[in-house]
Amino acid sequence: MPHTASRYLVEGPRVGIRHITYEDGAEFTARARESKELHQPWLFPPDNANAFTAYAGRLIEDPTKAGFLVCEKDGEHGEGAVAGFININNIVEGAFLCGALGYGAFTHAAGRGLMREGLGLVVRYAFGGMRLHRLEINVQPANTASIALARSCGFRREGFSPKMLYIDGAWRDHERWAVTAEMIRK
């Protein structure tokens, strides 16, 4: 039987991760609109075609960024349905080999463990194929779901940064979480 290549960069039991494409705009923006209540006030993913094109362009064309979609392999929303997104931003090479993660689940996938599996796959891919050594997550202290996800994937809390990022019209405090390749290999 001939081998067929997977559509995913890495696969787990329930999800696979793949790079974001311009063709994902319609599904991504529809899911972002459906998930507005879940996301705000923490994040504001693009919910219209023009905003998505700009967003995807930054992730596709900027070598200091990588955008991934977490897709259900077999689910009630169909094969390949987008469950969420995970981006690696501010990728620094050289002696640092680090990137900053941002992520969000879509409403239909929230609370089902799909993002935990997907984040684990992105971490594995970042430390393998991308050859990074460290990944960081900056999260607002009241965003307990995001903190729980970081903790469940092996990230450790490293500190607190007052008024770190400008989000939703104000400078917001953030906790800093990180994981290194050695922590995952244990």
mmCIF file of C-alpha atoms in Angstrom:
data_model
loop_
_atom_site.group_PDB
_atom_site.id
_atom_site.type_symbol
_atom_site.label_atom_id
_atom_site.label_comp_id
_atom_site.label_asym_id
_atom_site.label_seq_id
_atom_site.Cartn_x
_atom_site.Cartn_y
_atom_site.Cartn_z
ATOM 1 C CA MET A 1 0.000 0.000 0.000
ATOM 2 C CA PRO A 2 1.548 3.390 -0.931
ATOM 3 C CA HIS A 3 2.395 5.829 1.840
ATOM 4 C CA THR A 4 0.380 9.046 1.796
ATOM 5 C CA ALA A 5 1.850 12.137 3.371
ATOM 6 C CA SER A 6 0.005 13.613 6.310
ATOM 7 C CA ARG A 7 -1.501 17.058 5.972
ATOM 8 C CA TYR A 8 -0.117 17.843 9.440
ATOM 9 C CA LEU A 9 3.365 18.800 10.605
ATOM 10 C CA VAL A 10 2.830 16.753 13.776
ATOM 11 C CA GLU A 11 -0.139 14.631 14.862
ATOM 12 C CA GLY A 12 -1.513 13.490 18.169
ATOM 13 C CA PRO A 13 -4.412 11.124 18.870
ATOM 14 C CA ARG A 14 -7.131 13.755 18.331
ATOM 15 C CA VAL A 15 -5.500 16.755 16.629
ATOM 16 C CA GLY A 16 -2.838 17.686 14.147
ATOM 17 C CA ILE A 17 -1.060 20.990 13.671
ATOM 18 C CA ARG A 18 -0.390 22.681 10.368
ATOM 19 C CA HIS A 19 0.744 26.089 9.192
ATOM 20 C CA ILE A 20 -1.889 28.759 8.694
ATOM 21 C CA THR A 21 -2.647 29.691 5.061
ATOM 22 C CA TYR A 22 -4.519 32.494 3.361
ATOM 23 C CA GLU A 23 -7.144 29.915 2.358
ATOM 24 C CA ASP A 24 -8.084 29.451 6.042
ATOM 25 C CA GLY A 25 -9.666 32.907 6.191
ATOM 26 C CA ALA A 26 -13.345 32.007 5.882
ATOM 27 C CA GLU A 27 -13.301 29.282 8.544
ATOM 28 C CA PHE A 28 -10.966 31.173 10.878
ATOM 29 C CA THR A 29 -12.964 34.415 10.829
ATOM 30 C CA ALA A 30 -16.301 32.596 11.245
ATOM 31 C CA ARG A 31 -14.943 30.748 14.283
ATOM 32 C CA ALA A 32 -13.455 33.987 15.680
ATOM 33 C CA ARG A 33 -16.860 35.677 15.423
ATOM 34 C CA GLU A 34 -18.527 32.703 17.161
ATOM 35 C CA SER A 35 -15.880 32.818 19.915
ATOM 36 C CA LYS A 36 -15.831 36.544 20.680
ATOM 37 C CA GLU A 37 -17.327 36.072 24.159
ATOM 38 C CA LEU A 38 -14.750 33.381 24.993
ATOM 39 C CA HIS A 39 -11.784 35.460 23.793
ATOM 40 C CA GLN A 40 -12.486 38.906 25.146
ATOM 41 C CA PRO A 41 -11.038 40.717 26.984
ATOM 42 C CA TRP A 42 -7.875 38.602 26.542
ATOM 43 C CA LEU A 43 -7.404 38.497 22.784
ATOM 44 C CA PHE A 44 -8.916 39.775 19.575
ATOM 45 C CA PRO A 45 -8.303 37.402 16.671
ATOM 46 C CA PRO A 46 -9.234 38.679 13.201
ATOM 47 C CA ASP A 47 -12.947 38.290 12.483
ATOM 48 C CA ASN A 48 -13.192 39.682 8.939
ATOM 49 C CA ALA A 49 -11.453 38.988 5.631
ATOM 50 C CA ASN A 50 -9.221 42.076 5.537
ATOM 51 C CA ALA A 51 -8.033 41.653 9.128
ATOM 52 C CA PHE A 52 -7.347 37.942 8.508
ATOM 53 C CA THR A 53 -5.318 38.626 5.364
ATOM 54 C CA ALA A 54 -3.104 41.070 7.276
ATOM 55 C CA TYR A 55 -2.803 38.666 10.242
ATOM 56 C CA ALA A 56 -1.999 35.634 8.094
ATOM 57 C CA GLY A 57 0.463 37.670 6.018
ATOM 58 C CA ARG A 58 2.492 38.560 9.090
ATOM 59 C CA LEU A 59 2.606 34.911 10.178
ATOM 60 C CA ILE A 60 3.398 33.561 6.708
ATOM 61 C CA GLU A 61 5.859 36.158 5.439
ATOM 62 C CA ASP A 62 7.763 37.289 8.556
ATOM 63 C CA PRO A 63 10.580 34.850 9.418
ATOM 64 C CA THR A 64 10.342 35.881 13.091
ATOM 65 C CA LYS A 65 6.810 34.442 13.299
ATOM 66 C CA ALA A 66 5.146 31.071 12.725
ATOM 67 C CA GLY A 67 1.402 30.482 12.731
ATOM 68 C CA PHE A 68 -0.176 27.102 13.418
ATOM 69 C CA LEU A 69 -3.737 25.848 13.379
ATOM 70 C CA VAL A 70 -4.846 23.090 15.723
ATOM 71 C CA CYS A 71 -7.166 20.882 13.675
ATOM 72 C CA GLU A 72 -9.447 18.062 14.777
ATOM 73 C CA LYS A 73 -8.560 14.810 13.055
ATOM 74 C CA ASP A 74 -12.012 13.266 13.505
ATOM 75 C CA GLY A 75 -14.674 15.273 15.204
ATOM 76 C CA GLU A 76 -18.268 16.325 15.132
ATOM 77 C CA HIS A 77 -17.210 19.467 13.241
ATOM 78 C CA GLY A 78 -15.568 17.472 10.458
ATOM 79 C CA GLU A 79 -12.111 16.242 9.514
ATOM 80 C CA GLY A 80 -9.645 19.094 9.738
ATOM 81 C CA ALA A 81 -11.996 21.501 11.563
ATOM 82 C CA VAL A 82 -9.969 24.306 13.131
ATOM 83 C CA ALA A 83 -10.127 24.016 16.931
ATOM 84 C CA GLY A 84 -7.751 26.878 17.675
ATOM 85 C CA PHE A 85 -4.568 28.693 16.777
ATOM 86 C CA ILE A 86 -1.058 28.897 18.219
ATOM 87 C CA ASN A 87 1.494 31.434 17.063
ATOM 88 C CA ILE A 88 5.182 31.675 17.810
ATOM 89 C CA ASN A 89 6.154 35.347 17.686
ATOM 90 C CA ASN A 90 9.409 37.214 18.189
ATOM 91 C CA ILE A 91 11.527 34.233 17.155
ATOM 92 C CA VAL A 92 15.151 35.002 17.946
ATOM 93 C CA GLU A 93 17.950 32.828 16.615
ATOM 94 C CA GLY A 94 21.630 32.771 17.555
ATOM 95 C CA ALA A 95 22.430 32.175 21.204
ATOM 96 C CA PHE A 96 18.824 32.766 22.362
ATOM 97 C CA LEU A 97 16.797 30.344 20.141
ATOM 98 C CA CYS A 98 13.528 31.511 21.673
ATOM 99 C CA GLY A 99 9.994 32.425 20.687
ATOM 100 C CA ALA A 100 6.924 33.890 22.401
ATOM 101 C CA LEU A 101 3.687 31.921 22.170
ATOM 102 C CA GLY A 102 0.184 33.261 21.743
ATOM 103 C CA TYR A 103 -2.870 31.035 21.434
ATOM 104 C CA GLY A 104 -6.623 30.743 21.522
ATOM 105 C CA ALA A 105 -9.252 28.026 21.336
ATOM 106 C CA PHE A 106 -12.475 28.422 19.420
ATOM 107 C CA THR A 107 -15.739 27.990 21.315
ATOM 108 C CA HIS A 108 -16.667 24.590 19.861
ATOM 109 C CA ALA A 109 -13.318 23.188 21.039
ATOM 110 C CA ALA A 110 -12.960 24.912 24.429
ATOM 111 C CA GLY A 111 -12.704 22.635 27.450
ATOM 112 C CA ARG A 112 -12.186 19.460 25.412
ATOM 113 C CA GLY A 113 -8.408 19.126 25.803
ATOM 114 C CA LEU A 114 -7.752 19.761 22.117
ATOM 115 C CA MET A 115 -5.647 22.866 22.731
ATOM 116 C CA ARG A 116 -3.601 21.067 25.390
ATOM 117 C CA GLU A 117 -2.790 18.374 22.859
ATOM 118 C CA GLY A 118 -2.158 20.992 20.153
ATOM 119 C CA LEU A 119 0.117 23.103 22.353
ATOM 120 C CA GLY A 120 2.096 19.995 23.234
ATOM 121 C CA LEU A 121 2.531 19.293 19.521
ATOM 122 C CA VAL A 122 3.652 22.865 18.776
ATOM 123 C CA VAL A 123 6.173 22.704 21.631
ATOM 124 C CA ARG A 124 7.520 19.407 20.288
ATOM 125 C CA TYR A 125 7.729 20.843 16.759
ATOM 126 C CA ALA A 126 9.407 24.052 17.962
ATOM 127 C CA PHE A 127 12.071 22.127 19.872
ATOM 128 C CA GLY A 128 12.523 19.645 17.025
ATOM 129 C CA GLY A 129 12.025 20.923 13.488
ATOM 130 C CA MET A 130 12.413 24.608 14.354
ATOM 131 C CA ARG A 131 15.419 23.949 16.612
ATOM 132 C CA LEU A 132 14.311 26.427 19.281
ATOM 133 C CA HIS A 133 15.507 26.032 22.861
ATOM 134 C CA ARG A 134 13.007 28.136 24.818
ATOM 135 C CA LEU A 135 9.357 29.131 24.489
ATOM 136 C CA GLU A 136 7.667 31.854 26.522
ATOM 137 C CA ILE A 137 4.028 32.692 27.223
ATOM 138 C CA ASN A 138 2.899 36.044 28.628
ATOM 139 C CA VAL A 139 -0.599 35.872 30.105
ATOM 140 C CA GLN A 140 -2.815 38.245 32.054
ATOM 141 C CA PRO A 141 -3.140 37.017 35.671
ATOM 142 C CA ALA A 142 -6.952 36.764 35.567
ATOM 143 C CA ASN A 143 -6.884 34.559 32.450
ATOM 144 C CA THR A 144 -7.025 31.358 34.486
ATOM 145 C CA ALA A 145 -7.800 29.102 31.497
ATOM 146 C CA SER A 146 -4.659 30.225 29.670
ATOM 147 C CA ILE A 147 -2.531 29.825 32.789
ATOM 148 C CA ALA A 148 -3.939 26.326 33.341
ATOM 149 C CA LEU A 149 -3.077 25.412 29.742
ATOM 150 C CA ALA A 150 0.495 26.678 30.102
ATOM 151 C CA ARG A 151 0.957 24.810 33.394
ATOM 152 C CA SER A 152 -0.539 21.573 32.014
ATOM 153 C CA CYS A 153 1.958 21.649 29.129
ATOM 154 C CA GLY A 154 4.985 21.903 31.425
ATOM 155 C CA PHE A 155 5.571 25.664 31.451
ATOM 156 C CA ARG A 156 6.846 27.186 34.701
ATOM 157 C CA ARG A 157 6.003 30.619 36.052
ATOM 158 C CA GLU A 158 9.103 32.798 35.908
ATOM 159 C CA GLY A 159 7.828 36.199 36.906
ATOM 160 C CA PHE A 160 5.406 39.092 36.763
ATOM 161 C CA SER A 161 5.613 42.139 34.497
ATOM 162 C CA PRO A 162 3.433 45.142 35.348
ATOM 163 C CA LYS A 163 1.858 46.970 32.401
ATOM 164 C CA MET A 164 3.678 44.738 29.909
ATOM 165 C CA LEU A 165 1.387 44.698 26.846
ATOM 166 C CA TYR A 166 -1.119 47.154 25.404
ATOM 167 C CA ILE A 167 -4.383 45.204 25.007
ATOM 168 C CA ASP A 168 -7.942 46.465 24.633
ATOM 169 C CA GLY A 169 -7.036 50.098 25.227
ATOM 170 C CA ALA A 170 -4.806 49.732 28.297
ATOM 171 C CA TRP A 171 -1.397 48.523 29.432
ATOM 172 C CA ARG A 172 -1.981 45.107 31.067
ATOM 173 C CA ASP A 173 -0.005 43.208 33.683
ATOM 174 C CA HIS A 174 1.242 39.764 32.643
ATOM 175 C CA GLU A 175 2.690 36.655 34.227
ATOM 176 C CA ARG A 176 5.674 35.216 32.380
ATOM 177 C CA TRP A 177 5.745 31.466 31.798
ATOM 178 C CA ALA A 178 8.441 29.489 29.967
ATOM 179 C CA VAL A 179 9.628 26.032 29.029
ATOM 180 C CA THR A 180 12.979 24.857 27.671
ATOM 181 C CA ALA A 181 13.834 21.856 25.564
ATOM 182 C CA GLU A 182 15.519 20.171 28.552
ATOM 183 C CA MET A 183 12.349 20.436 30.626
ATOM 184 C CA ILE A 184 10.363 18.577 27.960
ATOM 185 C CA ARG A 185 12.988 15.860 27.433
ATOM 186 C CA LYS A 186 13.005 14.824 31.132
#
